[in-house]
Amino acid sequence: MKKLYISLFAAALSFAAFGQTDPNRMILHNADGSTTAMMTDRVESISFATVAGPVKAETKVLEYDEEAGLVVISVDGTADCKGWKYAILPETGMALYDTDAKLASYIDANCKHVYSVFPDGGAVDAPGLEPGSNYVFCTVGVDEYGTMCEVSTDAFQTPRSTEGVPSVDVTFSNVTENSFDVTLTPNDDCAAYVYVVYQQGYIEDSYMQYGSLFGCASIEEYIKNYITWNTFYESTTDTYDGLQPARTYQVSVVPIDIDGNLAKMQAYTVQTAGGVAGDAWVNIEQTEFMLMQTPNPENIMETIFVPHQTFWLTPNEATAKFRAEVFTEAEFDEIGLEAAEAKVKTEAASGVPDDMWFRYKACRQSYKFDPSSSGYILVAGKNFEGEWGAVNVLKFTTPDEVEDSPLWIRNRPEKPLMPKKK
């Protein structure tokens, strides 16, 4: 291990080199986007050190004790790991912490104690976890200097208990290019049920985007409390029309037992007939520039309003599915048109559902951009034979000011398809 000490006088000279003639604050710009500041008269010296290997507390969830509110874990630290901190996040909340730096900062801010023991079967407090919900146990390794280093994660699901095995049988009939009938029949253990119909994968995608905003840790809770309007108690047959040809639609059903417990979501799919031959193409229209409510990265329980540029993407009849990529002008200039088009025409990574990667119909997409800034949006689609079409490239500049209506509701999950009774 090596240490390098720099006098405060030398540090002040470095400030002066950047045009700071009389600095009295030392500011660290962290990789997670935050800053740490100190008064220079309170800093005696600055030192740098080298730690040879990774500092990581590899974690694995062994069990969740619902009655005691405990998560049983094993934690295995690397040679230079002197301690660890932990946090438990809903799976939907992980999207806010897409880098190790962001996740490490979150864990540090929400766990005051550094654990120096590395247990194999130890238990930590985890009160208030929802049943049948997906969570991620996260650790950050701490070195001898108290530095928050590498992170480790392990996903787990809390158990869901129901009286009996409530389920709903789903069958489809009269399937055409733009309609189908669906019949839902609950079993004897199912006292009630709720269901929604979207294009395949949309409800899962919607849950990952908005579940944490509504405080939901399970897709069943999200569907029951925020997506559906009707609760059913008996068998029903409904008709859905006005659909698109050659599209896969999903019926997502949440059975409910006699005590009101939600059973695991059941998903059934049906594909409408038809599909138009030809080259895929997606039109792009730049629309509102407005404030939208998003989770606060510094506090997952709060939301903030951030400027977003929105676009309306409209596929032609030959487009089976499509996707978009957005770049700042600097990012686009750095990688070039060819690399940007190649990034748009990529398949879903391993473990990412295809229906969370592509879109299937005209939709509004919104991206965080500052006022008076420029960027590029690129959209490409596949036809029904799976062939990529040409990439549509639009350079845009955001307005100088944000529109007056900061209504995040304009970008909330769209209403599910509504049935017509037989």
Coordinates of N, CA, C and O in Angstrom, one line a residue, residues 119-246:
P119 N -20.8 -13.1 8.1 CA -21.5 -14.3 8.6 C -21.8 -15.3 7.4 O -21.9 -15.0 6.3
D120 N -21.9 -16.6 7.8 CA -22.4 -17.6 6.9 C -23.7 -18.2 7.5 O -23.7 -19.2 8.2
G121 N -24.8 -17.5 7.3 CA -26.1 -17.8 8.0 C -26.5 -16.8 9.0 O -27.2 -17.2 9.9
G122 N -26.0 -15.6 8.9 CA -26.4 -14.6 9.9 C -27.7 -13.9 9.4 O -28.1 -14.1 8.3
A123 N -28.3 -13.2 10.4 CA -29.6 -12.6 10.1 C -29.6 -11.1 10.3 O -28.9 -10.6 11.2
V124 N -30.2 -10.4 9.4 CA -30.3 -8.9 9.5 C -31.8 -8.5 9.5 O -32.6 -9.2 8.9
D125 N -32.1 -7.4 10.1 CA -33.5 -6.9 10.2 C -34.0 -6.5 8.8 O -33.3 -5.9 8.0
A126 N -35.2 -6.9 8.5 CA -35.9 -6.6 7.3 C -37.4 -6.5 7.5 O -38.2 -7.2 7.0
P127 N -37.8 -5.5 8.3 CA -39.2 -5.4 8.6 C -40.0 -4.7 7.5 O -39.5 -4.0 6.7
G128 N -41.3 -5.1 7.4 CA -42.2 -4.4 6.5 C -42.1 -4.9 5.1 O -42.7 -4.2 4.2
L129 N -41.5 -6.0 4.8 CA -41.5 -6.5 3.4 C -42.8 -7.1 3.0 O -43.4 -7.8 3.8
E130 N -43.3 -6.7 1.8 CA -44.6 -7.2 1.3 C -44.5 -8.7 0.9 O -43.5 -9.1 0.3
P131 N -45.6 -9.5 1.2 CA -45.5 -10.9 0.8 C -45.6 -11.0 -0.8 O -46.1 -10.2 -1.5
G132 N -44.9 -12.1 -1.2 CA -44.9 -12.4 -2.7 C -44.3 -11.3 -3.5 O -44.7 -11.1 -4.6
S133 N -43.3 -10.6 -3.0 CA -42.7 -9.5 -3.7 C -41.2 -9.7 -3.9 O -40.6 -10.5 -3.2
N134 N -40.7 -9.0 -4.9 CA -39.3 -9.2 -5.3 C -38.5 -8.0 -4.7 O -38.7 -6.9 -4.9
Y135 N -37.4 -8.4 -4.1 CA -36.5 -7.5 -3.5 C -35.0 -7.8 -3.9 O -34.8 -9.0 -4.4
V136 N -34.1 -6.9 -3.6 CA -32.7 -7.1 -3.9 C -31.9 -6.8 -2.6 O -32.1 -5.7 -2.1
F137 N -31.1 -7.7 -2.1 CA -30.3 -7.5 -1.0 C -28.9 -6.9 -1.5 O -28.3 -7.6 -2.3
C138 N -28.5 -5.8 -1.1 CA -27.3 -5.1 -1.6 C -26.3 -4.8 -0.5 O -26.7 -4.4 0.6
T139 N -25.0 -5.1 -0.8 CA -24.0 -4.8 0.1 C -22.9 -3.9 -0.6 O -22.8 -4.0 -1.8
V140 N -22.2 -3.1 0.2 CA -21.0 -2.4 -0.3 C -19.8 -2.7 0.6 O -20.0 -2.7 1.8
G141 N -18.7 -3.1 0.0 CA -17.5 -3.4 0.8 C -16.9 -2.1 1.3 O -16.9 -1.1 0.6
V142 N -16.3 -2.2 2.5 CA -15.6 -1.0 3.1 C -14.2 -1.4 3.4 O -13.9 -2.5 4.0
D143 N -13.2 -0.5 2.9 CA -11.8 -0.8 3.2 C -11.3 -0.2 4.5 O -12.1 0.3 5.3
E144 N -10.0 -0.3 4.7 CA -9.5 0.1 6.0 C -9.6 1.6 6.2 O -9.5 2.1 7.4
Y145 N -9.8 2.4 5.2 CA -10.0 3.8 5.3 C -11.4 4.3 5.4 O -11.7 5.5 5.5
G146 N -12.4 3.3 5.4 CA -13.8 3.6 5.5 C -14.4 4.0 4.1 O -15.5 4.6 4.1
T147 N -13.7 3.6 3.0 CA -14.2 3.9 1.7 C -15.3 3.0 1.3 O -15.1 1.8 1.5
M148 N -16.3 3.5 0.7 CA -17.4 2.7 0.1 C -16.9 2.2 -1.3 O -16.6 3.0 -2.2
C149 N -16.7 0.9 -1.4 CA -16.0 0.3 -2.6 C -17.0 -0.5 -3.5 O -18.1 0.0 -3.7
E150 N -16.7 -1.7 -3.9 CA -17.5 -2.5 -4.8 C -18.8 -2.9 -4.1 O -18.9 -3.1 -2.9
V151 N -19.8 -3.1 -5.0 CA -21.1 -3.5 -4.5 C -21.4 -5.0 -4.9 O -20.8 -5.5 -5.8
S152 N -22.3 -5.6 -4.2 CA -22.8 -7.0 -4.5 C -24.3 -7.0 -4.3 O -24.8 -6.4 -3.4
T153 N -25.0 -7.8 -5.1 CA -26.4 -7.9 -5.0 C -26.9 -9.3 -5.1 O -26.3 -10.1 -5.8
D154 N -28.0 -9.6 -4.5 CA -28.7 -10.9 -4.6 C -30.2 -10.7 -4.5 O -30.7 -10.1 -3.5
A155 N -30.9 -11.1 -5.6 CA -32.4 -10.9 -5.6 C -33.0 -12.1 -4.8 O -32.6 -13.2 -4.8
F156 N -34.2 -11.8 -4.2 CA -34.9 -12.8 -3.5 C -36.4 -12.4 -3.5 O -36.8 -11.2 -3.8
Q157 N -37.3 -13.4 -3.2 CA -38.7 -13.1 -3.2 C -39.3 -13.6 -1.9 O -39.0 -14.6 -1.4
T158 N -40.1 -12.7 -1.3 CA -40.8 -13.1 -0.1 C -41.9 -14.1 -0.4 O -42.5 -14.0 -1.4
P159 N -42.2 -15.0 0.5 CA -43.3 -16.0 0.3 C -44.6 -15.3 0.3 O -44.9 -14.3 0.9
R160 N -45.5 -16.0 -0.4 CA -46.9 -15.6 -0.5 C -47.8 -16.7 0.0 O -47.8 -17.8 -0.6
S161 N -48.6 -16.4 1.0 CA -49.5 -17.5 1.6 C -50.9 -17.2 1.2 O -51.4 -16.1 1.3
T162 N -51.6 -18.2 0.8 CA -53.0 -18.1 0.5 C -53.8 -19.3 1.1 O -53.2 -20.4 1.4
E163 N -55.1 -19.1 1.2 CA -55.9 -20.2 1.7 C -56.3 -21.1 0.5 O -57.0 -20.6 -0.4
G164 N -55.8 -22.3 0.4 CA -56.0 -23.1 -0.8 C -55.1 -22.7 -1.9 O -54.1 -22.0 -1.7
V165 N -55.5 -23.0 -3.1 CA -54.7 -22.7 -4.3 C -55.6 -21.9 -5.3 O -56.1 -22.5 -6.3
P166 N -55.9 -20.7 -5.1 CA -56.8 -19.9 -6.0 C -56.1 -19.7 -7.4 O -55.0 -19.4 -7.5
S167 N -56.9 -20.0 -8.4 CA -56.4 -19.8 -9.8 C -57.6 -19.5 -10.7 O -58.8 -19.7 -10.3
V168 N -57.3 -19.0 -11.9 CA -58.4 -18.7 -12.8 C -58.0 -19.3 -14.2 O -56.9 -19.2 -14.7
D169 N -58.9 -20.1 -14.7 CA -58.7 -20.7 -16.1 C -59.1 -19.7 -17.1 O -60.2 -19.0 -17.0
V170 N -58.3 -19.5 -18.2 CA -58.5 -18.5 -19.2 C -58.5 -19.2 -20.6 O -57.5 -20.0 -20.9
T171 N -59.5 -19.0 -21.4 CA -59.6 -19.5 -22.7 C -59.9 -18.4 -23.7 O -60.6 -17.5 -23.4
F172 N -59.5 -18.5 -25.0 CA -59.7 -17.6 -26.0 C -60.6 -18.2 -27.1 O -60.4 -19.4 -27.4
S173 N -61.4 -17.4 -27.8 CA -62.2 -17.8 -28.9 C -62.5 -16.6 -29.8 O -62.2 -15.5 -29.5
N174 N -62.9 -17.0 -31.0 CA -63.3 -16.0 -32.0 C -62.2 -15.0 -32.3 O -62.4 -13.7 -32.3
V175 N -60.9 -15.5 -32.5 CA -59.8 -14.6 -32.7 C -59.7 -14.2 -34.1 O -59.7 -15.0 -35.1
T176 N -59.7 -12.9 -34.4 CA -59.6 -12.3 -35.7 C -58.4 -11.4 -35.8 O -57.6 -11.3 -34.8
E177 N -58.3 -10.6 -36.9 CA -57.2 -9.7 -37.0 C -57.2 -8.6 -35.9 O -56.2 -8.1 -35.5
N178 N -58.4 -8.2 -35.5 CA -58.5 -7.1 -34.6 C -59.5 -7.3 -33.4 O -60.0 -6.3 -32.8
S179 N -59.7 -8.6 -33.1 CA -60.6 -8.8 -31.9 C -60.4 -10.2 -31.4 O -59.9 -11.1 -32.1
F180 N -60.8 -10.5 -30.2 CA -60.9 -11.8 -29.6 C -61.8 -11.8 -28.4 O -62.1 -10.8 -27.8
D181 N -62.4 -13.0 -28.1 CA -63.2 -13.2 -26.9 C -62.3 -13.9 -25.9 O -61.5 -14.8 -26.2
V182 N -62.4 -13.5 -24.6 CA -61.7 -14.2 -23.5 C -62.7 -14.6 -22.4 O -63.6 -13.8 -22.1
T183 N -62.6 -15.9 -22.0 CA -63.5 -16.4 -20.9 C -62.6 -16.7 -19.7 O -61.6 -17.4 -19.8
L184 N -63.0 -16.2 -18.5 CA -62.2 -16.4 -17.3 C -63.1 -17.1 -16.3 O -64.2 -16.7 -16.1
T185 N -62.6 -18.2 -15.8 CA -63.4 -19.1 -14.9 C -62.6 -19.4 -13.6 O -61.5 -20.0 -13.6
P186 N -63.0 -18.8 -12.4 CA -62.2 -19.1 -11.2 C -62.5 -20.4 -10.6 O -63.6 -21.0 -10.8
N187 N -61.5 -21.0 -9.9 CA -61.7 -22.3 -9.3 C -62.4 -22.1 -7.9 O -62.6 -21.0 -7.5
D188 N -62.6 -23.2 -7.2 CA -63.3 -23.1 -5.9 C -62.5 -22.3 -4.8 O -63.2 -21.8 -3.9
D189 N -61.2 -22.3 -4.9 CA -60.4 -21.6 -3.9 C -60.3 -20.1 -4.2 O -59.8 -19.3 -3.4
C190 N -60.8 -19.7 -5.4 CA -60.7 -18.3 -5.8 C -62.0 -17.6 -5.5 O -63.0 -17.8 -6.1
A191 N -61.9 -16.7 -4.4 CA -63.1 -16.0 -4.0 C -63.4 -14.8 -4.9 O -64.5 -14.3 -5.1
A192 N -62.3 -14.2 -5.6 CA -62.5 -13.1 -6.5 C -61.2 -13.0 -7.3 O -60.2 -13.7 -7.1
Y193 N -61.3 -12.2 -8.3 CA -60.1 -12.0 -9.1 C -60.2 -10.6 -9.9 O -61.3 -10.1 -10.1
V194 N -59.0 -10.1 -10.3 CA -58.9 -9.0 -11.1 C -58.1 -9.3 -12.3 O -57.2 -10.2 -12.3
Y195 N -58.3 -8.6 -13.4 CA -57.5 -8.9 -14.6 C -57.4 -7.7 -15.5 O -58.2 -6.8 -15.5
V196 N -56.3 -7.7 -16.3 CA -56.1 -6.6 -17.3 C -55.6 -7.2 -18.6 O -55.0 -8.3 -18.6
V197 N -55.8 -6.5 -19.7 CA -55.3 -6.9 -21.0 C -54.5 -5.8 -21.6 O -55.0 -4.6 -21.7
Y198 N -53.3 -6.1 -21.9 CA -52.4 -5.2 -22.7 C -51.7 -6.0 -23.7 O -51.8 -7.3 -23.7
Q199 N -50.9 -5.4 -24.6 CA -50.0 -6.1 -25.4 C -48.9 -6.8 -24.5 O -48.6 -6.4 -23.5
Q200 N -48.4 -8.0 -25.0 CA -47.6 -8.8 -24.2 C -46.4 -8.0 -23.7 O -45.7 -7.3 -24.4
G201 N -46.1 -8.2 -22.4 CA -44.9 -7.6 -21.8 C -45.2 -6.2 -21.2 O -44.4 -5.7 -20.5
Y202 N -46.2 -5.5 -21.7 CA -46.4 -4.1 -21.3 C -46.6 -4.0 -19.8 O -46.1 -3.1 -19.1
I203 N -47.4 -4.9 -19.2 CA -47.7 -4.7 -17.8 C -46.5 -4.9 -16.9 O -46.3 -4.2 -15.9
E204 N -45.6 -5.9 -17.3 CA -44.3 -6.0 -16.6 C -43.4 -4.8 -16.8 O -42.8 -4.4 -15.8
D205 N -43.4 -4.3 -18.0 CA -42.6 -3.1 -18.2 C -43.1 -1.9 -17.4 O -42.4 -1.1 -16.8
S206 N -44.4 -1.7 -17.4 CA -45.1 -0.7 -16.7 C -44.8 -0.8 -15.2 O -44.5 0.2 -14.5
Y207 N -44.9 -2.0 -14.7 CA -44.6 -2.2 -13.2 C -43.1 -1.8 -12.9 O -42.9 -1.2 -11.9
M208 N -42.2 -2.2 -13.8 CA -40.8 -1.8 -13.5 C -40.6 -0.3 -13.5 O -39.7 0.2 -12.8
Q209 N -41.3 0.4 -14.3 CA -41.2 1.8 -14.4 C -41.9 2.6 -13.3 O -41.4 3.5 -12.8
Y210 N -43.1 2.1 -13.0 CA -43.9 2.9 -12.1 C -44.2 2.3 -10.8 O -44.8 2.9 -9.9
G211 N -43.9 1.0 -10.6 CA -44.2 0.3 -9.3 C -43.6 1.0 -8.1 O -44.3 1.2 -7.1
S212 N -42.4 1.4 -8.2 CA -41.7 2.1 -7.0 C -42.4 3.4 -6.8 O -42.5 3.9 -5.6
L213 N -42.8 4.1 -7.9 CA -43.5 5.4 -7.7 C -44.8 5.3 -6.8 O -45.1 6.2 -6.0
F214 N -45.5 4.2 -7.0 CA -46.7 3.9 -6.2 C -46.5 3.2 -4.9 O -47.4 2.9 -4.2
G215 N -45.2 2.8 -4.7 CA -44.9 2.1 -3.5 C -45.2 0.7 -3.5 O -45.4 0.0 -2.5
C216 N -45.3 0.1 -4.7 CA -45.6 -1.3 -4.9 C -44.3 -2.2 -5.0 O -43.4 -1.9 -5.8
A217 N -44.3 -3.3 -4.2 CA -43.1 -4.2 -4.3 C -43.5 -5.5 -5.0 O -42.7 -6.4 -5.2
S218 N -44.7 -5.6 -5.5 CA -45.1 -6.8 -6.3 C -46.0 -6.4 -7.4 O -46.8 -5.4 -7.3
I219 N -45.9 -7.1 -8.5 CA -46.8 -6.8 -9.7 C -48.2 -7.0 -9.4 O -49.1 -6.4 -9.9
E220 N -48.5 -8.0 -8.5 CA -49.9 -8.3 -8.1 C -50.5 -7.1 -7.4 O -51.7 -6.7 -7.7
E221 N -49.8 -6.5 -6.5 CA -50.3 -5.4 -5.8 C -50.5 -4.2 -6.7 O -51.5 -3.4 -6.7
Y222 N -49.6 -4.0 -7.7 CA -49.7 -3.0 -8.7 C -50.9 -3.1 -9.5 O -51.7 -2.1 -9.7
I223 N -51.2 -4.3 -10.0 CA -52.4 -4.6 -10.8 C -53.6 -4.3 -10.0 O -54.6 -3.7 -10.4
K224 N -53.7 -4.9 -8.8 CA -54.9 -4.9 -8.0 C -55.3 -3.5 -7.6 O -56.4 -3.0 -7.6
N225 N -54.3 -2.7 -7.1 CA -54.6 -1.4 -6.5 C -54.5 -0.2 -7.4 O -55.0 0.9 -7.1
Y226 N -53.8 -0.3 -8.6 CA -53.5 0.9 -9.4 C -53.9 0.7 -10.9 O -53.9 1.7 -11.6
I227 N -54.1 -0.5 -11.4 CA -54.3 -0.7 -12.8 C -55.8 -1.1 -13.1 O -56.3 -0.7 -14.1
T228 N -56.4 -1.9 -12.3 CA -57.7 -2.4 -12.5 C -58.8 -1.5 -11.9 O -58.6 -0.8 -10.9
W229 N -60.0 -1.6 -12.4 CA -61.2 -0.9 -11.9 C -62.3 -1.9 -11.4 O -63.1 -1.5 -10.6
N230 N -62.3 -3.1 -11.9 CA -63.3 -4.0 -11.6 C -62.8 -5.3 -10.9 O -61.7 -5.8 -11.2
T231 N -63.5 -5.8 -9.9 CA -63.2 -7.1 -9.3 C -64.3 -8.0 -9.7 O -65.5 -7.7 -9.6
F232 N -63.9 -9.2 -10.1 CA -64.9 -10.3 -10.6 C -65.0 -11.4 -9.5 O -64.0 -11.7 -8.9
Y233 N -66.2 -11.9 -9.4 CA -66.5 -13.0 -8.5 C -66.9 -14.3 -9.1 O -66.9 -15.3 -8.5
E234 N -67.3 -14.2 -10.4 CA -67.8 -15.4 -11.1 C -67.2 -15.4 -12.5 O -66.5 -14.5 -12.9
S235 N -67.5 -16.5 -13.2 CA -67.0 -16.6 -14.6 C -67.5 -15.5 -15.5 O -68.7 -15.0 -15.3
T236 N -66.7 -15.0 -16.4 CA -67.1 -13.9 -17.3 C -66.5 -14.1 -18.7 O -65.4 -14.7 -18.8
T237 N -67.2 -13.7 -19.7 CA -66.7 -13.7 -21.1 C -66.8 -12.3 -21.6 O -67.8 -11.6 -21.6
D238 N -65.6 -11.8 -22.1 CA -65.5 -10.4 -22.5 C -64.9 -10.4 -24.0 O -64.2 -11.3 -24.3
T239 N -65.3 -9.4 -24.7 CA -64.8 -9.2 -26.1 C -63.9 -8.0 -26.1 O -64.3 -6.9 -25.6
Y240 N -62.8 -8.1 -26.8 CA -61.8 -7.0 -27.0 C -61.7 -6.8 -28.5 O -61.4 -7.7 -29.2
D241 N -61.9 -5.6 -28.9 CA -61.8 -5.3 -30.4 C -61.0 -4.0 -30.6 O -60.5 -3.4 -29.6
G242 N -60.9 -3.6 -31.8 CA -60.0 -2.4 -32.1 C -58.6 -2.7 -31.9 O -57.7 -1.8 -31.7
L243 N -58.2 -4.0 -32.1 CA -56.8 -4.4 -31.8 C -56.0 -4.3 -33.1 O -56.6 -4.1 -34.2
Q244 N -54.7 -4.5 -33.0 CA -53.8 -4.5 -34.2 C -53.6 -6.0 -34.7 O -53.5 -6.9 -33.9
P245 N -53.4 -6.2 -36.0 CA -53.2 -7.5 -36.5 C -51.8 -8.0 -36.1 O -50.9 -7.3 -35.9
A246 N -51.7 -9.4 -36.0 CA -50.5 -10.1 -35.8 C -49.7 -9.5 -34.6 O -48.5 -9.5 -34.5

